[in-house]
Amino acid sequence: DQQVKQNSPSLSVQEGRISILNCDYTNSMFDYFLWYKKYPAEGPTFLISISSIKDKNEDGRFTVFLNKSAKHLSLHIVPSQPGDSAVYFCAASRSGGYQKVTFGIGTKLQVIP
Amino acid sequence: KAGVTQTPRYLIKTRGQQVTLSCSPISGHRSVSWYQQTPGQGLQFLFEYFSETQRNKGNFPGRFSGRQFSNSRSEMNVSTLELGDSALYLCASSLQGASTDTQYFGPGTRLTVL
């Protein structure tokens, strides 16, 4: 049972345009959400996070939006660059406890020069 | 500061064998988590260790086990290997293992079971 769903396995975007990666979750106990980026032959690296007390968090070109009522979050990358081409994982956890992060299956982003 | 290291990077085993994977966390990090990554399932949580104690466990059979040493290094063991165990095994370390701590991942161990 996938509690964190990334329904788009891949996405292609032109360089300079906006990339929007989507994620849905089913477990209403999740209140902390993260995005990780993974290049081939490397482990995932943390990108950005958001707590459920917020609906938006921004870090440079990356912005994460959270819609709690829809149990949906999205990652916006503006402007997209070829170096952003990677697999992006959405992840969720319950704050206040020990680490047990639930990941989605990932979305492969290709930014075309 | 050195990152998370995992050894070996690649491993080929046959069904029925057992395997041990190793993870050295970032210096000062006391929590180590293990994940299995497969194409159709994404990253699935195996277990988390802190101060040599398993604090959390995912939904994997008892063939998957782990331990953590006093220097925070961790090992993961899979016994009686099955074809479906072929995957990338990732470990991640964090300072205290709180659910909002940032995890830093190693490059993974690619296990192939023939």
mmCIF file of N, CA and C in Angstrom, chain A residues 1-108:
data_model
loop_
_atom_site.group_PDB
_atom_site.id
_atom_site.type_symbol
_atom_site.label_atom_id
_atom_site.label_comp_id
_atom_site.label_asym_id
_atom_site.label_seq_id
_atom_site.Cartn_x
_atom_site.Cartn_y
_atom_site.Cartn_z
ATOM 1 N N ASP A 1 0.849 -1.187 0.000
ATOM 2 C CA ASP A 1 0.000 0.000 0.000
ATOM 3 C C ASP A 1 0.890 1.244 0.000
ATOM 4 N N GLN A 2 0.859 1.972 -1.128
ATOM 5 C CA GLN A 2 1.699 3.150 -1.266
ATOM 6 C C GLN A 2 1.061 4.321 -0.520
ATOM 7 N N GLN A 3 1.657 4.730 0.562
ATOM 8 C CA GLN A 3 1.120 5.857 1.313
ATOM 9 C C GLN A 3 1.578 7.184 0.735
ATOM 10 N N VAL A 4 2.651 7.162 -0.043
ATOM 11 C CA VAL A 4 3.144 8.360 -0.735
ATOM 12 C C VAL A 4 3.210 8.005 -2.212
ATOM 13 N N LYS A 5 2.455 8.751 -3.010
ATOM 14 C CA LYS A 5 2.313 8.397 -4.419
ATOM 15 C C LYS A 5 2.849 9.483 -5.329
ATOM 16 N N GLN A 6 3.684 9.066 -6.256
ATOM 17 C CA GLN A 6 4.138 9.960 -7.308
ATOM 18 C C GLN A 6 3.671 9.324 -8.610
ATOM 19 N N ASN A 7 2.608 9.849 -9.162
ATOM 20 C CA ASN A 7 1.932 9.194 -10.266
ATOM 21 C C ASN A 7 2.575 9.421 -11.623
ATOM 22 N N SER A 8 3.494 10.363 -11.699
ATOM 23 C CA SER A 8 4.186 10.599 -12.977
ATOM 24 C C SER A 8 5.572 9.999 -12.911
ATOM 25 N N PRO A 9 5.836 8.940 -13.638
ATOM 26 C CA PRO A 9 7.170 8.338 -13.572
ATOM 27 C C PRO A 9 8.244 9.197 -14.217
ATOM 28 N N SER A 10 7.838 10.052 -15.150
ATOM 29 C CA SER A 10 8.842 10.881 -15.814
ATOM 30 C C SER A 10 8.231 12.203 -16.248
ATOM 31 N N LEU A 11 9.118 13.174 -16.482
ATOM 32 C CA LEU A 11 8.704 14.518 -16.879
ATOM 33 C C LEU A 11 9.839 15.137 -17.686
ATOM 34 N N SER A 12 9.499 15.741 -18.818
ATOM 35 C CA SER A 12 10.496 16.452 -19.640
ATOM 36 C C SER A 12 10.125 17.922 -19.714
ATOM 37 N N VAL A 13 11.107 18.779 -19.505
ATOM 38 C CA VAL A 13 10.880 20.223 -19.481
ATOM 39 C C VAL A 13 12.023 20.911 -20.229
ATOM 40 N N GLN A 14 11.705 21.987 -20.914
ATOM 41 C CA GLN A 14 12.736 22.771 -21.578
ATOM 42 C C GLN A 14 13.504 23.598 -20.552
ATOM 43 N N GLU A 15 14.790 23.749 -20.794
ATOM 44 C CA GLU A 15 15.622 24.596 -19.949
ATOM 45 C C GLU A 15 15.009 25.996 -19.841
ATOM 46 N N GLY A 16 14.997 26.528 -18.617
ATOM 47 C CA GLY A 16 14.468 27.870 -18.398
ATOM 48 C C GLY A 16 12.986 27.902 -18.024
ATOM 49 N N ARG A 17 12.296 26.804 -18.318
ATOM 50 C CA ARG A 17 10.870 26.749 -17.982
ATOM 51 C C ARG A 17 10.679 26.212 -16.568
ATOM 52 N N ILE A 18 9.437 26.174 -16.127
ATOM 53 C CA ILE A 18 9.125 25.665 -14.797
ATOM 54 C C ILE A 18 8.915 24.156 -14.829
ATOM 55 N N SER A 19 9.472 23.477 -13.838
ATOM 56 C CA SER A 19 9.209 22.047 -13.643
ATOM 57 C C SER A 19 8.297 21.918 -12.432
ATOM 58 N N ILE A 20 7.242 21.131 -12.576
ATOM 59 C CA ILE A 20 6.317 20.904 -11.464
ATOM 60 C C ILE A 20 6.210 19.403 -11.244
ATOM 61 N N LEU A 21 6.645 18.980 -10.067
ATOM 62 C CA LEU A 21 6.567 17.566 -9.700
ATOM 63 C C LEU A 21 5.512 17.417 -8.614
ATOM 64 N N ASN A 22 4.660 16.430 -8.778
ATOM 65 C CA ASN A 22 3.523 16.262 -7.878
ATOM 66 C C ASN A 22 3.632 15.019 -7.005
ATOM 67 N N CYS A 23 2.950 15.096 -5.875
ATOM 68 C CA CYS A 23 3.000 14.007 -4.895
ATOM 69 C C CYS A 23 1.702 14.012 -4.103
ATOM 70 N N ASP A 24 1.135 12.836 -3.887
ATOM 71 C CA ASP A 24 -0.050 12.694 -3.056
ATOM 72 C C ASP A 24 0.243 11.735 -1.914
ATOM 73 N N TYR A 25 -0.400 11.954 -0.789
ATOM 74 C CA TYR A 25 -0.220 11.034 0.335
ATOM 75 C C TYR A 25 -1.576 10.647 0.893
ATOM 76 N N THR A 26 -1.620 9.494 1.512
ATOM 77 C CA THR A 26 -2.896 8.994 2.016
ATOM 78 C C THR A 26 -2.962 8.985 3.540
ATOM 79 N N ASN A 27 -1.830 8.959 4.195
ATOM 80 C CA ASN A 27 -1.797 8.856 5.651
ATOM 81 C C ASN A 27 -1.939 10.252 6.269
ATOM 82 N N SER A 28 -3.065 10.498 6.919
ATOM 83 C CA SER A 28 -3.317 11.826 7.483
ATOM 84 C C SER A 28 -2.438 12.125 8.704
ATOM 85 N N MET A 29 -1.696 11.130 9.180
ATOM 86 C CA MET A 29 -0.802 11.355 10.313
ATOM 87 C C MET A 29 0.520 12.007 9.873
ATOM 88 N N PHE A 30 0.810 11.967 8.584
ATOM 89 C CA PHE A 30 2.027 12.621 8.096
ATOM 90 C C PHE A 30 1.908 14.131 8.284
ATOM 91 N N ASP A 31 2.955 14.719 8.849
ATOM 92 C CA ASP A 31 2.930 16.165 9.021
ATOM 93 C C ASP A 31 4.268 16.820 8.675
ATOM 94 N N TYR A 32 5.157 16.056 8.084
ATOM 95 C CA TYR A 32 6.444 16.609 7.672
ATOM 96 C C TYR A 32 6.794 15.980 6.342
ATOM 97 N N PHE A 33 7.132 16.831 5.374
ATOM 98 C CA PHE A 33 7.297 16.346 4.002
ATOM 99 C C PHE A 33 8.621 16.830 3.430
ATOM 100 N N LEU A 34 9.215 15.988 2.614
ATOM 101 C CA LEU A 34 10.542 16.281 2.100
ATOM 102 C C LEU A 34 10.614 15.925 0.624
ATOM 103 N N TRP A 35 11.540 16.555 -0.053
ATOM 104 C CA TRP A 35 11.915 16.165 -1.411
ATOM 105 C C TRP A 35 13.410 15.861 -1.427
ATOM 106 N N TYR A 36 13.730 14.760 -2.091
ATOM 107 C CA TYR A 36 15.114 14.368 -2.286
ATOM 108 C C TYR A 36 15.370 14.265 -3.784
ATOM 109 N N LYS A 37 16.619 14.506 -4.154
ATOM 110 C CA LYS A 37 17.039 14.393 -5.546
ATOM 111 C C LYS A 37 18.099 13.290 -5.632
ATOM 112 N N LYS A 38 18.021 12.479 -6.677
ATOM 113 C CA LYS A 38 18.993 11.398 -6.819
ATOM 114 C C LYS A 38 19.563 11.360 -8.224
ATOM 115 N N TYR A 39 20.893 11.426 -8.303
ATOM 116 C CA TYR A 39 21.595 11.218 -9.558
ATOM 117 C C TYR A 39 22.006 9.753 -9.646
ATOM 118 N N PRO A 40 22.199 9.243 -10.863
ATOM 119 C CA PRO A 40 22.648 7.845 -11.016
ATOM 120 C C PRO A 40 23.935 7.580 -10.234
ATOM 121 N N ALA A 41 24.023 6.419 -9.653
ATOM 122 C CA ALA A 41 25.208 5.958 -8.917
ATOM 123 C C ALA A 41 25.508 6.796 -7.672
ATOM 124 N N GLU A 42 24.548 7.596 -7.241
ATOM 125 C CA GLU A 42 24.715 8.352 -6.003
ATOM 126 C C GLU A 42 23.507 8.107 -5.110
ATOM 127 N N GLY A 43 23.673 8.367 -3.809
ATOM 128 C CA GLY A 43 22.520 8.289 -2.930
ATOM 129 C C GLY A 43 21.672 9.544 -3.046
ATOM 130 N N PRO A 44 20.433 9.481 -2.591
ATOM 131 C CA PRO A 44 19.570 10.667 -2.614
ATOM 132 C C PRO A 44 20.161 11.787 -1.765
ATOM 133 N N THR A 45 19.936 13.016 -2.190
ATOM 134 C CA THR A 45 20.356 14.181 -1.391
ATOM 135 C C THR A 45 19.136 15.027 -1.066
ATOM 136 N N PHE A 46 19.097 15.507 0.150
ATOM 137 C CA PHE A 46 17.990 16.320 0.616
ATOM 138 C C PHE A 46 17.911 17.613 -0.182
ATOM 139 N N LEU A 47 16.680 17.985 -0.539
ATOM 140 C CA LEU A 47 16.473 19.186 -1.334
ATOM 141 C C LEU A 47 15.746 20.265 -0.531
ATOM 142 N N ILE A 48 14.572 19.934 -0.039
ATOM 143 C CA ILE A 48 13.749 20.917 0.647
ATOM 144 C C ILE A 48 12.695 20.184 1.458
ATOM 145 N N SER A 49 12.214 20.822 2.519
ATOM 146 C CA SER A 49 11.185 20.197 3.339
ATOM 147 C C SER A 49 10.106 21.214 3.684
ATOM 148 N N ILE A 50 9.001 20.714 4.212
ATOM 149 C CA ILE A 50 7.922 21.575 4.648
ATOM 150 C C ILE A 50 7.159 20.909 5.773
ATOM 151 N N SER A 51 6.845 21.693 6.783
ATOM 152 C CA SER A 51 6.026 21.216 7.879
ATOM 153 C C SER A 51 4.566 21.499 7.563
ATOM 154 N N SER A 52 3.688 20.717 8.153
ATOM 155 C CA SER A 52 2.258 20.882 7.861
ATOM 156 C C SER A 52 1.678 22.187 8.412
ATOM 157 N N ILE A 53 2.452 22.899 9.215
ATOM 158 C CA ILE A 53 1.938 24.190 9.696
ATOM 159 C C ILE A 53 2.109 25.281 8.634
ATOM 160 N N LYS A 54 2.834 24.944 7.567
ATOM 161 C CA LYS A 54 3.026 25.886 6.472
ATOM 162 C C LYS A 54 2.345 25.364 5.224
ATOM 163 N N ASP A 55 2.131 26.241 4.260
ATOM 164 C CA ASP A 55 1.638 25.766 2.968
ATOM 165 C C ASP A 55 2.627 26.044 1.845
ATOM 166 N N LYS A 56 3.751 26.683 2.200
ATOM 167 C CA LYS A 56 4.755 26.972 1.184
ATOM 168 C C LYS A 56 6.116 27.127 1.841
ATOM 169 N N ASN A 57 7.133 26.607 1.168
ATOM 170 C CA ASN A 57 8.504 26.826 1.613
ATOM 171 C C ASN A 57 9.374 26.999 0.383
ATOM 172 N N GLU A 58 10.249 27.979 0.439
ATOM 173 C CA GLU A 58 11.038 28.356 -0.720
ATOM 174 C C GLU A 58 12.525 28.319 -0.400
ATOM 175 N N ASP A 59 13.305 27.822 -1.339
ATOM 176 C CA ASP A 59 14.753 27.820 -1.176
ATOM 177 C C ASP A 59 15.373 28.010 -2.554
ATOM 178 N N GLY A 60 15.693 29.245 -2.858
ATOM 179 C CA GLY A 60 16.281 29.539 -4.165
ATOM 180 C C GLY A 60 15.306 29.238 -5.282
ATOM 181 N N ARG A 61 15.735 28.387 -6.190
ATOM 182 C CA ARG A 61 14.875 28.048 -7.338
ATOM 183 C C ARG A 61 13.810 27.011 -6.998
ATOM 184 N N PHE A 62 13.856 26.480 -5.801
ATOM 185 C CA PHE A 62 12.956 25.385 -5.409
ATOM 186 C C PHE A 62 11.902 25.883 -4.429
ATOM 187 N N THR A 63 10.650 25.548 -4.722
ATOM 188 C CA THR A 63 9.535 25.892 -3.836
ATOM 189 C C THR A 63 8.656 24.654 -3.677
ATOM 190 N N VAL A 64 8.300 24.356 -2.455
ATOM 191 C CA VAL A 64 7.373 23.257 -2.210
ATOM 192 C C VAL A 64 6.070 23.846 -1.687
ATOM 193 N N PHE A 65 4.974 23.360 -2.250
ATOM 194 C CA PHE A 65 3.631 23.773 -1.849
ATOM 195 C C PHE A 65 2.926 22.581 -1.219
ATOM 196 N N LEU A 66 2.196 22.849 -0.136
ATOM 197 C CA LEU A 66 1.469 21.788 0.539
ATOM 198 C C LEU A 66 -0.006 22.151 0.625
ATOM 199 N N ASN A 67 -0.854 21.260 0.176
ATOM 200 C CA ASN A 67 -2.305 21.404 0.279
ATOM 201 C C ASN A 67 -2.806 20.273 1.168
ATOM 202 N N LYS A 68 -2.973 20.576 2.449
ATOM 203 C CA LYS A 68 -3.308 19.531 3.417
ATOM 204 C C LYS A 68 -4.685 18.942 3.169
ATOM 205 N N SER A 69 -5.623 19.762 2.789
ATOM 206 C CA SER A 69 -6.980 19.253 2.593
ATOM 207 C C SER A 69 -7.031 18.251 1.444
ATOM 208 N N ALA A 70 -6.186 18.474 0.437
ATOM 209 C CA ALA A 70 -6.137 17.565 -0.714
ATOM 210 C C ALA A 70 -5.091 16.478 -0.527
ATOM 211 N N LYS A 71 -4.332 16.556 0.555
ATOM 212 C CA LYS A 71 -3.218 15.628 0.792
ATOM 213 C C LYS A 71 -2.318 15.603 -0.440
ATOM 214 N N HIS A 72 -1.882 16.760 -0.825
ATOM 215 C CA HIS A 72 -1.105 16.918 -2.052
ATOM 216 C C HIS A 72 0.013 17.920 -1.827
ATOM 217 N N LEU A 73 1.179 17.583 -2.356
ATOM 218 C CA LEU A 73 2.258 18.552 -2.365
ATOM 219 C C LEU A 73 2.925 18.562 -3.735
ATOM 220 N N SER A 74 3.556 19.677 -4.014
ATOM 221 C CA SER A 74 4.226 19.799 -5.304
ATOM 222 C C SER A 74 5.548 20.531 -5.118
ATOM 223 N N LEU A 75 6.466 20.209 -5.985
ATOM 224 C CA LEU A 75 7.778 20.860 -6.009
ATOM 225 C C LEU A 75 7.880 21.630 -7.319
ATOM 226 N N HIS A 76 8.155 22.932 -7.205
ATOM 227 C CA HIS A 76 8.345 23.776 -8.377
ATOM 228 C C HIS A 76 9.817 24.142 -8.505
ATOM 229 N N ILE A 77 10.335 23.999 -9.694
ATOM 230 C CA ILE A 77 11.722 24.386 -9.963
ATOM 231 C C ILE A 77 11.687 25.455 -11.052
ATOM 232 N N VAL A 78 12.152 26.660 -10.677
ATOM 233 C CA VAL A 78 12.117 27.774 -11.622
ATOM 234 C C VAL A 78 13.400 28.608 -11.517
ATOM 235 N N PRO A 79 14.144 28.851 -12.599
ATOM 236 C CA PRO A 79 13.988 28.171 -13.883
ATOM 237 C C PRO A 79 14.687 26.822 -13.859
ATOM 238 N N SER A 80 14.220 25.896 -14.646
ATOM 239 C CA SER A 80 14.837 24.567 -14.713
ATOM 240 C C SER A 80 16.166 24.640 -15.454
ATOM 241 N N GLN A 81 17.129 23.856 -14.971
ATOM 242 C CA GLN A 81 18.455 23.819 -15.586
ATOM 243 C C GLN A 81 18.806 22.373 -15.922
ATOM 244 N N PRO A 82 19.658 22.151 -16.912
ATOM 245 C CA PRO A 82 20.021 20.767 -17.277
ATOM 246 C C PRO A 82 20.560 19.962 -16.093
ATOM 247 N N GLY A 83 21.265 20.618 -15.167
ATOM 248 C CA GLY A 83 21.781 19.934 -13.988
ATOM 249 C C GLY A 83 20.706 19.463 -13.030
ATOM 250 N N ASP A 84 19.472 19.903 -13.248
ATOM 251 C CA ASP A 84 18.356 19.444 -12.415
ATOM 252 C C ASP A 84 17.858 18.070 -12.864
ATOM 253 N N SER A 85 18.339 17.586 -13.985
ATOM 254 C CA SER A 85 17.915 16.272 -14.484
ATOM 255 C C SER A 85 18.340 15.194 -13.493
ATOM 256 N N ALA A 86 17.363 14.532 -12.920
ATOM 257 C CA ALA A 86 17.592 13.555 -11.852
ATOM 258 C C ALA A 86 16.267 12.897 -11.519
ATOM 259 N N VAL A 87 16.298 11.940 -10.599
ATOM 260 C CA VAL A 87 15.065 11.362 -10.066
ATOM 261 C C VAL A 87 14.731 12.098 -8.769
ATOM 262 N N TYR A 88 13.483 12.538 -8.650
ATOM 263 C CA TYR A 88 13.042 13.273 -7.469
ATOM 264 C C TYR A 88 12.091 12.405 -6.651
ATOM 265 N N PHE A 89 12.414 12.270 -5.373
ATOM 266 C CA PHE A 89 11.592 11.477 -4.472
ATOM 267 C C PHE A 89 10.855 12.394 -3.508
ATOM 268 N N CYS A 90 9.586 12.162 -3.393
ATOM 269 C CA CYS A 90 8.764 12.804 -2.379
ATOM 270 C C CYS A 90 8.776 11.886 -1.160
ATOM 271 N N ALA A 91 8.794 12.457 0.034
ATOM 272 C CA ALA A 91 8.837 11.631 1.240
ATOM 273 C C ALA A 91 8.026 12.299 2.342
ATOM 274 N N ALA A 92 7.591 11.493 3.293
ATOM 275 C CA ALA A 92 6.751 12.013 4.372
ATOM 276 C C ALA A 92 7.049 11.280 5.668
ATOM 277 N N SER A 93 6.811 11.978 6.779
ATOM 278 C CA SER A 93 6.998 11.350 8.086
ATOM 279 C C SER A 93 6.096 12.027 9.107
ATOM 280 N N ARG A 94 6.071 11.465 10.299
ATOM 281 C CA ARG A 94 5.341 12.038 11.424
ATOM 282 C C ARG A 94 6.350 12.696 12.342
ATOM 283 N N SER A 95 6.175 13.958 12.615
ATOM 284 C CA SER A 95 7.118 14.659 13.485
ATOM 285 C C SER A 95 6.906 14.203 14.924
ATOM 286 N N GLY A 96 7.946 14.400 15.729
ATOM 287 C CA GLY A 96 7.838 14.070 17.143
ATOM 288 C C GLY A 96 8.276 12.671 17.480
ATOM 289 N N GLY A 97 8.521 11.861 16.473
ATOM 290 C CA GLY A 97 8.935 10.487 16.747
ATOM 291 C C GLY A 97 10.313 10.221 16.205
ATOM 292 N N TYR A 98 10.637 8.957 16.120
ATOM 293 C CA TYR A 98 11.916 8.568 15.556
ATOM 294 C C TYR A 98 11.799 8.488 14.046
ATOM 295 N N GLN A 99 12.971 8.445 13.405
ATOM 296 C CA GLN A 99 13.005 8.504 11.950
ATOM 297 C C GLN A 99 12.399 7.266 11.312
ATOM 298 N N LYS A 100 11.331 7.481 10.572
ATOM 299 C CA LYS A 100 10.753 6.420 9.754
ATOM 300 C C LYS A 100 10.087 7.121 8.583
ATOM 301 N N VAL A 101 10.849 7.351 7.554
ATOM 302 C CA VAL A 101 10.406 8.156 6.423
ATOM 303 C C VAL A 101 9.823 7.251 5.355
ATOM 304 N N THR A 102 8.680 7.639 4.832
ATOM 305 C CA THR A 102 8.034 6.903 3.747
ATOM 306 C C THR A 102 8.262 7.660 2.446
ATOM 307 N N PHE A 103 8.841 6.961 1.490
ATOM 308 C CA PHE A 103 9.173 7.569 0.201
ATOM 309 C C PHE A 103 8.196 7.151 -0.890
ATOM 310 N N GLY A 104 8.039 8.028 -1.887
ATOM 311 C CA GLY A 104 7.363 7.670 -3.116
ATOM 312 C C GLY A 104 8.327 6.930 -4.034
ATOM 313 N N ILE A 105 7.833 6.531 -5.213
ATOM 314 C CA ILE A 105 8.670 5.736 -6.120
ATOM 315 C C ILE A 105 9.543 6.601 -7.016
ATOM 316 N N GLY A 106 9.331 7.912 -6.969
ATOM 317 C CA GLY A 106 10.205 8.817 -7.711
ATOM 318 C C GLY A 106 9.643 9.250 -9.050
ATOM 319 N N THR A 107 10.059 10.431 -9.464
ATOM 320 C CA THR A 107 9.745 10.963 -10.796
ATOM 321 C C THR A 107 11.065 11.368 -11.454
ATOM 322 N N LYS A 108 11.296 10.850 -12.656
ATOM 323 C CA LYS A 108 12.525 11.179 -13.375
ATOM 324 C C LYS A 108 12.316 12.450 -14.172
#
